[in-house]
Amino acid sequence: MIDDTASGAYALGALSAAELETFEERLHSSEDLRSEVAGFTDTAAMLGEAVPAVTPPAALRDNLLALIETTPQNASPVEQPQLQAPDAVTSHSRASHRAGDAPVASLDEARHRRRGGPRRFAAGLVAAAAAIALFAGGIAVGNGLGEDTDAEQFAAISAAADLDRVDTVLPAGGTVSLMASADLALTAVVFHDMEPLPANEIYQAWYVRDGVPVSAGILPVEAGDRYLVLDEGYRSSDTVALTVEPAGGSEQPTTDPIVFADERSA
Amino acid sequence: MLVLVAERDDGSPAPDAVASREDLLAQIARGDRGAFAQFYDLTAARVFGLVRRILIDEAQSEEVTQEIFLEIWQNASHYSPAKGSAMTWVLTMTHGRAVDRIRASQSRRDRDLRVGIRDYEREYDQVAERVEISLENERVKKALEQLTELQREAITLAYYGGRTHSEIAEILHIPIGTVKTRLRDGMIRLRDAMGVTA
């Protein structure tokens, strides 16, 4: 029987494959256990460092450098979404539901579905809801990894002892990670592998309250991950939404959004 | 040809390296091959040393080391500073891969189980010896001294011998529950003695 006293064995690699699975399920449900195992894992790594280092043959290095030329890399892992499956959509219905306001199935559709004029944002929302609470805080809207303040905050969130994280696959591809720390009262929204946009388009983030969107900043166009630290403009009842806009951003969203909702408002 | 690396690596970057191991992993995750080469140069000896200690066999050790670095290339994006230090991540992966290889070679395990007590004593002495002569590891050596002998032998069999706790129970002729307790109590002492904060 595998119970919590197997934590030492686990960290030392002494559980069998089947036992590992059982124990890891246990880990998911107990923060105390996770904390203990984290300490043991660091300790075990030190046992690893106690062994004298030995330089491998040079051929090994050559082989590896050749291999990585043709070996693809994997994107960061996606946890099981706590809520709906990736391709499920939730549309918020409204009294004056227009014919063109069907839920958006892909970013392509969203991009091409430009809105005529100002109207209520709540129409045609695609919900990729998150299972963690989002916190307001921070000093400035994230502009990408170049901004010191944002990078510091993002690093702080990443390193937070109480980091809570949920990854959600978006219907159109790409992953959104919501990383929150209650201790720091900060949340970052990280976008992975987002669909690349043409040069004249950008992703813009919005806080949506009572159906009205407020700009939360533009995500940078460079490749790789982009993130947004929710600033003090964010209120806990807001949903966070993402749209495709012309370069420079828009006052109001001009395309249908992809949204991420706070669990407390979902 | 094997070269013993001078025992000065205390985990800090080489003098001329600007990026930390953590930074390098982030760069590797973005496909930076130069960063990968740098990371290899900073960590390969540590990885290979541990794999060799566990597998003993030279050829297998080289194979497994290569597998590990290939996995680092493929899964660098799985690492984040929130998980701990880059070296912990690498060494945890290293130990896991080496142990997988042990588990996969059924015949060695069966042979070793038959040998039993004699085998574990040999392993235990080897480790104690290496801990003696390894200059950088005063900390680990002193910490290990804080364990009971029974805890030390169980942890040695598990970590450096790659044994499952069932195998340890068989070798030592004790119940599995006792093995689990010794491993856990030993790790608690070791963790506290080395000043690890969870």
Coordinates of C-alpha atoms in Angstrom, one line a residue:
Chain A
M1 CA 0.0 0.0 0.0
I2 CA 1.3 3.4 -0.9
D3 CA 0.6 6.1 1.6
D4 CA 2.3 9.3 2.5
T5 CA 5.1 7.7 4.4
A6 CA 6.4 6.6 0.9
S7 CA 7.5 10.2 0.4
G8 CA 11.2 9.4 1.1
A9 CA 11.1 6.4 -1.1
Y10 CA 9.5 8.5 -3.8
A11 CA 12.1 11.3 -3.7
L12 CA 14.9 8.7 -3.8
G13 CA 13.5 6.9 -6.8
A14 CA 12.7 3.8 -4.9
L15 CA 9.1 3.3 -5.9
S16 CA 8.1 1.0 -8.7
A17 CA 6.3 2.4 -11.8
A18 CA 2.8 1.4 -10.6
E19 CA 3.5 2.7 -7.1
L20 CA 4.7 6.0 -8.6
E21 CA 1.4 6.6 -10.3
T22 CA -0.5 6.0 -7.1
F23 CA 1.7 8.2 -5.1
E24 CA 1.6 11.0 -7.7
E25 CA -2.2 11.0 -7.5
R26 CA -1.8 11.5 -3.8
L27 CA 0.6 14.4 -4.4
H28 CA -2.0 16.2 -6.4
S29 CA -4.4 16.4 -3.5
S30 CA -2.0 17.3 -0.6
E31 CA 0.0 20.5 -0.4
D32 CA 1.7 19.3 2.7
L33 CA 2.9 16.2 0.9
R34 CA 4.0 18.2 -2.1
S35 CA 6.0 20.5 0.2
E36 CA 7.7 17.5 1.9
V37 CA 8.5 15.9 -1.4
A38 CA 9.9 19.2 -2.7
G39 CA 12.3 19.3 0.3
F40 CA 13.3 15.7 -0.2
T41 CA 13.9 16.2 -3.9
D42 CA 16.3 19.1 -3.2
T43 CA 18.0 16.9 -0.6
A44 CA 18.3 14.0 -3.0
A45 CA 19.8 16.2 -5.6
M46 CA 22.5 17.1 -3.1
L47 CA 23.2 13.4 -2.7
G48 CA 23.7 13.4 -6.5
E49 CA 26.2 16.2 -6.2
A50 CA 28.2 14.3 -3.6
V51 CA 29.5 12.0 -6.3
P52 CA 32.7 13.1 -8.0
A53 CA 32.1 14.7 -11.4
V54 CA 33.6 12.9 -14.4
T55 CA 33.9 14.5 -17.8
P56 CA 32.3 12.3 -20.5
P57 CA 34.1 11.5 -23.7
A58 CA 34.2 14.3 -26.2
A59 CA 32.3 12.2 -28.7
L60 CA 29.3 12.4 -26.5
R61 CA 29.2 16.2 -26.8
D62 CA 29.7 16.0 -30.6
N63 CA 26.9 13.5 -30.9
L64 CA 24.5 15.6 -28.9
L65 CA 25.2 18.8 -30.8
A66 CA 24.5 16.9 -34.0
L67 CA 21.4 15.3 -32.7
I68 CA 19.8 18.5 -31.5
E69 CA 20.0 19.9 -35.1
T70 CA 17.2 17.5 -36.0
T71 CA 15.5 16.9 -32.7
P72 CA 12.3 18.9 -32.2
Q73 CA 11.5 20.5 -28.8
N74 CA 8.4 20.0 -26.8
A75 CA 6.2 22.9 -25.7
S76 CA 5.6 23.3 -22.0
P77 CA 3.2 20.7 -20.6
V78 CA -0.5 21.4 -20.3
E79 CA -2.2 20.4 -17.2
Q80 CA -5.7 18.9 -17.3
P81 CA -8.0 21.9 -17.6
Q82 CA -10.1 22.0 -14.5
L83 CA -13.2 23.0 -16.5
Q84 CA -14.4 22.5 -20.0
A85 CA -12.5 20.6 -22.6
P86 CA -10.4 22.7 -25.0
D87 CA -12.9 22.5 -27.9
A88 CA -15.9 23.3 -25.8
V89 CA -17.3 26.8 -26.0
T90 CA -19.6 28.7 -23.8
S91 CA -21.5 31.5 -25.2
H92 CA -23.2 34.0 -23.0
S93 CA -26.6 34.6 -24.3
R94 CA -28.2 38.0 -24.4
A95 CA -31.6 39.2 -25.1
S96 CA -30.6 40.9 -28.4
H97 CA -28.5 38.0 -29.8
R98 CA -27.5 38.9 -33.3
A99 CA -27.2 36.4 -36.1
G100 CA -23.5 37.1 -36.5
D101 CA -22.7 36.5 -32.8
A102 CA -22.2 32.8 -32.8
P103 CA -19.3 31.5 -30.6
V104 CA -15.9 31.8 -32.2
A105 CA -14.3 28.5 -33.0
S106 CA -10.9 29.8 -34.1
L107 CA -8.7 32.8 -33.9
D108 CA -9.0 33.1 -37.7
E109 CA -12.8 33.4 -37.4
A110 CA -12.3 35.9 -34.6
R111 CA -10.0 38.0 -36.7
H112 CA -12.2 38.1 -39.7
R113 CA -15.3 38.7 -37.7
R114 CA -14.7 42.4 -37.3
R115 CA -17.3 44.4 -35.5
G116 CA -19.2 47.2 -37.3
G117 CA -19.5 49.6 -34.5
P118 CA -19.5 49.9 -30.7
R119 CA -21.8 47.4 -29.2
R120 CA -21.9 45.2 -26.1
F121 CA -18.8 43.1 -25.8
A122 CA -20.6 40.2 -24.2
A123 CA -21.9 38.9 -27.5
G124 CA -20.2 35.9 -28.9
L125 CA -17.7 35.2 -26.2
V126 CA -15.7 32.1 -26.3
A127 CA -14.9 31.1 -22.7
A128 CA -11.7 29.3 -21.8
A129 CA -12.4 29.6 -18.2
A130 CA -9.7 29.2 -15.5
A131 CA -10.0 27.4 -12.2
I132 CA -8.0 29.8 -10.2
A133 CA -8.8 33.1 -8.7
L134 CA -7.2 36.1 -10.3
F135 CA -5.7 38.9 -8.3
A136 CA -5.3 42.6 -9.0
G137 CA -2.0 44.2 -8.3
G138 CA 1.2 45.3 -9.8
I139 CA 2.3 48.6 -11.1
A140 CA 2.2 48.5 -14.8
V141 CA 0.6 46.5 -17.6
G142 CA 3.1 43.9 -18.9
N143 CA 4.7 44.9 -22.2
G144 CA 6.8 41.8 -22.5
L145 CA 10.1 40.6 -21.1
G146 CA 11.9 43.8 -21.8
E147 CA 10.2 45.8 -19.1
D148 CA 12.0 45.5 -15.8
T149 CA 9.1 46.1 -13.5
D150 CA 7.0 43.5 -15.2
A151 CA 9.8 41.0 -15.5
E152 CA 10.5 41.4 -11.8
Q153 CA 6.9 40.8 -11.0
F154 CA 6.6 37.9 -13.3
A155 CA 9.7 36.4 -11.8
A156 CA 8.2 36.9 -8.4
I157 CA 5.0 35.2 -9.3
S158 CA 6.9 32.3 -10.9
A159 CA 8.9 31.9 -7.7
A160 CA 6.1 32.3 -5.3
A161 CA 5.7 29.6 -2.7
D162 CA 2.0 29.6 -3.1
L163 CA 2.0 29.8 -6.9
D164 CA -1.2 28.5 -8.3
R165 CA -1.2 27.7 -12.0
V166 CA -3.6 26.5 -14.6
D167 CA -2.9 25.8 -18.2
T168 CA -5.6 25.8 -20.8
V169 CA -5.4 24.9 -24.4
L170 CA -7.2 27.3 -26.6
P171 CA -9.5 26.1 -29.3
A172 CA -7.5 27.7 -32.0
G173 CA -4.2 26.4 -30.7
G174 CA -1.8 27.8 -28.2
T175 CA -2.0 27.6 -24.5
V176 CA -2.8 30.2 -21.9
S177 CA -1.3 29.8 -18.4
L178 CA -2.8 31.7 -15.5
M179 CA -0.3 32.0 -12.7
A180 CA -1.4 33.5 -9.5
S181 CA 0.0 34.1 -6.1
A182 CA -2.3 35.1 -3.3
D183 CA 0.6 36.1 -1.1
L184 CA 1.8 38.5 -3.7
A185 CA -1.7 39.4 -4.8
L186 CA -0.4 39.2 -8.4
T187 CA -1.6 37.3 -11.4
A188 CA 0.2 36.8 -14.7
V189 CA -1.5 35.6 -17.9
V190 CA 1.1 33.8 -20.1
F191 CA 0.4 33.0 -23.7
H192 CA 2.3 30.1 -25.2
D193 CA 2.5 29.2 -28.9
M194 CA 0.0 31.7 -29.9
E195 CA -0.8 31.8 -33.6
P196 CA 1.6 34.2 -35.3
L197 CA 0.0 37.3 -36.6
P198 CA 0.7 39.4 -39.7
A199 CA 3.0 42.4 -39.2
N200 CA 0.1 44.8 -39.0
E201 CA -1.8 43.0 -36.3
I202 CA -1.3 42.6 -32.6
Y203 CA -2.9 40.8 -29.6
Q204 CA -4.6 43.2 -27.2
A205 CA -5.8 42.3 -23.7
W206 CA -8.9 43.6 -22.1
Y207 CA -10.5 43.7 -18.7
V208 CA -14.2 43.2 -19.3
R209 CA -16.6 44.4 -16.6
D210 CA -20.3 44.4 -17.0
G211 CA -19.8 43.7 -20.7
V212 CA -17.7 46.8 -21.2
P213 CA -14.1 46.2 -22.2
V214 CA -11.2 48.3 -20.9
S215 CA -7.8 48.0 -22.6
A216 CA -5.3 46.1 -20.5
G217 CA -2.4 46.5 -22.8
I218 CA -0.9 45.2 -26.0
L219 CA 1.1 42.0 -26.1
P220 CA 4.4 42.3 -27.9
V221 CA 4.8 40.8 -31.3
E222 CA 8.0 38.9 -30.8
A223 CA 7.9 35.1 -30.9
G224 CA 7.8 32.9 -27.9
D225 CA 5.8 33.4 -24.7
R226 CA 4.1 36.6 -24.0
Y227 CA 2.7 37.5 -20.6
L228 CA 0.6 40.1 -18.9
V229 CA 0.7 41.0 -15.3
L230 CA -2.7 42.1 -14.2
D231 CA -2.4 45.6 -13.0
E232 CA -4.3 47.6 -10.4
G233 CA -6.9 48.4 -13.1
Y234 CA -8.0 44.8 -12.8
R235 CA -11.0 44.1 -10.6
S236 CA -11.7 40.6 -9.3
S237 CA -15.0 40.4 -11.1
D238 CA -13.5 41.2 -14.5
T239 CA -13.0 38.7 -17.2
V240 CA -9.7 38.9 -19.0
A241 CA -10.1 38.8 -22.8
L242 CA -7.8 38.7 -25.8
T243 CA -8.5 40.1 -29.3
V244 CA -6.6 40.6 -32.5
E245 CA -6.3 44.3 -33.3
P246 CA -4.5 46.4 -35.8
A247 CA -0.9 47.4 -34.8
G248 CA -1.1 50.1 -32.2
G249 CA -4.1 48.7 -30.6
S250 CA -7.7 49.9 -30.5
E251 CA -9.9 51.9 -28.2
Q252 CA -12.4 49.2 -28.2
P253 CA -12.2 45.6 -29.4
T254 CA -12.8 45.2 -33.1
T255 CA -12.8 41.4 -33.3
D256 CA -14.4 38.7 -31.3
P257 CA -12.5 37.8 -28.2
I258 CA -11.1 34.8 -26.5
V259 CA -11.7 35.2 -22.8
F260 CA -10.4 33.9 -19.5
A261 CA -12.7 34.2 -16.6
D262 CA -12.1 34.4 -12.9
E263 CA -13.4 31.3 -11.2
R264 CA -15.4 33.5 -8.8
S265 CA -17.3 35.1 -11.6
A266 CA -17.6 32.0 -13.8
Chain B
M1 CA 39.3 8.3 -21.8
L2 CA 37.9 9.6 -18.6
V3 CA 39.1 12.6 -16.8
L4 CA 38.4 13.4 -13.2
V5 CA 37.2 16.9 -12.9
A6 CA 38.8 19.0 -10.2
E7 CA 36.5 19.3 -7.3
R8 CA 35.8 23.0 -7.5
D9 CA 32.4 22.9 -8.9
D10 CA 30.2 24.2 -6.2
G11 CA 27.3 24.9 -8.5
S12 CA 28.2 28.4 -9.4
P13 CA 28.7 29.3 -13.1
A14 CA 32.2 29.2 -14.6
P15 CA 34.0 32.5 -14.3
D16 CA 33.5 33.5 -17.8
A17 CA 29.9 32.4 -18.1
V18 CA 27.4 35.3 -17.9
A19 CA 24.2 33.3 -17.9
S20 CA 23.1 31.2 -15.0
R21 CA 22.0 27.6 -15.6
E22 CA 18.5 28.8 -15.1
D23 CA 18.9 31.4 -17.8
L24 CA 20.5 28.9 -20.1
L25 CA 17.5 26.5 -19.7
A26 CA 15.2 29.3 -20.7
Q27 CA 17.3 30.0 -23.7
I28 CA 17.4 26.4 -24.6
A29 CA 13.7 26.2 -24.4
R30 CA 13.6 28.9 -27.1
G31 CA 15.8 26.7 -29.4
D32 CA 19.2 28.3 -28.6
R33 CA 21.8 25.7 -29.5
G34 CA 24.7 27.7 -28.2
A35 CA 23.0 27.9 -24.8
F36 CA 22.6 24.1 -24.9
A37 CA 26.3 23.7 -25.6
Q38 CA 27.1 26.0 -22.7
F39 CA 24.7 24.2 -20.4
Y40 CA 26.3 20.9 -21.4
D41 CA 29.7 22.2 -20.6
L42 CA 28.6 23.3 -17.2
T43 CA 26.7 20.2 -16.2
A44 CA 27.8 17.1 -18.2
A45 CA 30.5 16.1 -15.8
R46 CA 28.1 16.2 -12.8
V47 CA 25.5 14.2 -14.7
F48 CA 27.9 11.6 -16.1
G49 CA 29.6 11.2 -12.7
L50 CA 26.2 10.3 -11.1
V51 CA 25.1 8.1 -13.9
R52 CA 28.4 6.2 -13.7
R53 CA 28.2 5.8 -10.0
I54 CA 24.7 4.2 -10.3
L55 CA 25.2 2.1 -13.5
I56 CA 28.9 1.3 -13.1
D57 CA 29.0 0.1 -16.8
E58 CA 30.8 2.6 -19.0
A59 CA 28.9 2.2 -22.3
Q60 CA 25.5 2.3 -20.6
S61 CA 26.5 5.4 -18.7
E62 CA 27.4 7.2 -21.9
E63 CA 24.1 6.1 -23.5
V64 CA 22.0 7.3 -20.5
T65 CA 24.0 10.5 -20.3
Q66 CA 23.2 11.2 -23.9
E67 CA 19.5 10.4 -23.3
I68 CA 19.4 12.8 -20.4
F69 CA 20.8 15.7 -22.4
L70 CA 18.6 15.0 -25.3
E71 CA 15.7 15.1 -22.9
I72 CA 17.0 18.4 -21.5
W73 CA 17.0 19.8 -25.1
Q74 CA 13.5 18.5 -25.8
N75 CA 11.9 19.4 -22.5
A76 CA 13.7 22.6 -21.4
S77 CA 10.4 24.3 -21.6
H78 CA 9.2 22.1 -18.8
Y79 CA 11.6 23.7 -16.4
S80 CA 10.6 26.8 -14.5
P81 CA 12.4 28.5 -11.6
A82 CA 9.3 27.9 -9.6
K83 CA 10.3 24.2 -9.6
G84 CA 13.6 24.8 -8.0
S85 CA 17.2 25.2 -9.2
A86 CA 18.3 24.1 -12.6
M87 CA 20.8 21.6 -11.1
T88 CA 18.1 20.0 -8.9
W89 CA 16.0 19.6 -12.0
V90 CA 18.9 18.1 -14.0
L91 CA 20.1 15.8 -11.2
T92 CA 16.5 14.6 -10.5
M93 CA 16.1 13.7 -14.1
T94 CA 19.6 12.2 -14.2
H95 CA 18.9 9.9 -11.2
G96 CA 15.5 9.0 -12.6
R97 CA 16.9 8.0 -16.0
A98 CA 19.7 6.0 -14.4
V99 CA 17.3 4.1 -12.2
D100 CA 15.0 3.4 -15.2
R101 CA 18.0 1.8 -16.9
I102 CA 18.7 -0.3 -13.8
R103 CA 15.0 -1.4 -13.6
A104 CA 15.0 -2.2 -17.3
S105 CA 18.0 -4.6 -17.1
Q106 CA 16.2 -7.4 -15.3
S107 CA 19.1 -9.8 -15.2
R108 CA 21.3 -7.5 -13.2
R109 CA 18.6 -7.0 -10.7
D110 CA 17.9 -10.7 -10.3
R111 CA 21.6 -11.4 -9.9
D112 CA 22.0 -8.7 -7.4
L113 CA 19.1 -9.9 -5.4
R114 CA 20.6 -13.3 -5.2
V115 CA 23.8 -11.8 -4.0
G116 CA 21.9 -9.9 -1.4
I117 CA 23.6 -8.7 1.7
R118 CA 27.1 -8.9 0.3
D119 CA 26.2 -6.6 -2.5
Y120 CA 24.7 -3.9 -0.4
E121 CA 27.7 -3.9 1.9
R122 CA 29.9 -3.4 -1.1
E123 CA 27.8 -0.5 -2.4
Y124 CA 27.6 1.1 1.0
D125 CA 31.3 1.0 1.5
Q126 CA 31.9 2.4 -2.0
V127 CA 29.8 5.4 -1.3
A128 CA 31.2 6.0 2.1
E129 CA 34.7 5.9 0.5
R130 CA 33.7 8.3 -2.2
V131 CA 32.1 10.7 0.3
E132 CA 35.4 10.6 2.2
I133 CA 37.6 11.6 -0.7
S134 CA 35.2 14.0 -2.3
L135 CA 36.5 17.4 -1.1
E136 CA 33.5 19.5 -2.0
N137 CA 31.1 17.4 -0.1
E138 CA 31.9 18.0 3.5
R139 CA 28.3 19.2 3.9
V140 CA 26.8 16.0 2.6
K141 CA 29.3 13.8 4.4
K142 CA 28.6 15.6 7.7
A143 CA 24.9 15.4 7.1
L144 CA 25.0 11.7 6.4
E145 CA 26.8 11.2 9.7
Q146 CA 23.7 12.6 11.4
L147 CA 21.7 9.6 10.3
T148 CA 21.5 6.3 12.0
E149 CA 23.4 3.6 10.3
L150 CA 20.2 1.9 9.4
Q151 CA 18.9 5.0 7.7
R152 CA 22.2 5.6 5.9
E153 CA 22.2 2.1 4.5
A154 CA 18.6 2.3 3.3
I155 CA 19.1 5.6 1.6
T156 CA 22.4 4.4 0.0
L157 CA 20.7 1.3 -1.4
A158 CA 17.9 3.4 -2.7
Y159 CA 19.7 6.4 -4.1
Y160 CA 23.1 5.1 -5.2
G161 CA 22.0 1.5 -5.7
G162 CA 18.8 2.3 -7.5
R163 CA 16.9 -0.3 -5.5
T164 CA 13.1 -0.2 -5.1
H165 CA 11.9 -0.3 -1.5
S166 CA 10.7 -3.9 -2.1
E167 CA 14.1 -4.9 -3.1
I168 CA 15.6 -3.2 -0.1
A169 CA 13.2 -5.0 2.1
E170 CA 14.3 -8.3 0.6
I171 CA 18.0 -7.5 0.9
L172 CA 17.8 -6.4 4.5
H173 CA 15.2 -8.9 5.5
I174 CA 12.9 -6.3 7.0
P175 CA 9.3 -5.3 6.3
I176 CA 8.6 -2.8 3.5
G177 CA 6.9 -0.5 6.0
T178 CA 10.2 -0.4 8.0
V179 CA 12.1 0.5 4.8
K180 CA 9.6 3.3 4.0
T181 CA 10.0 4.7 7.5
R182 CA 13.8 4.6 7.5
L183 CA 13.9 6.3 4.1
R184 CA 11.5 9.0 5.2
D185 CA 13.1 9.6 8.6
G186 CA 16.5 9.5 7.0
M187 CA 15.5 12.1 4.4
I188 CA 14.0 14.3 7.1
R189 CA 17.3 14.3 9.0
L190 CA 19.4 14.7 5.9
R191 CA 17.2 17.6 4.7
D192 CA 17.4 19.4 8.0
A193 CA 21.1 18.7 8.4
M194 CA 21.8 20.2 5.0
G195 CA 19.7 23.2 5.7
V196 CA 17.2 22.6 2.9
T197 CA 14.0 24.6 3.2
A198 CA 11.0 23.3 1.4

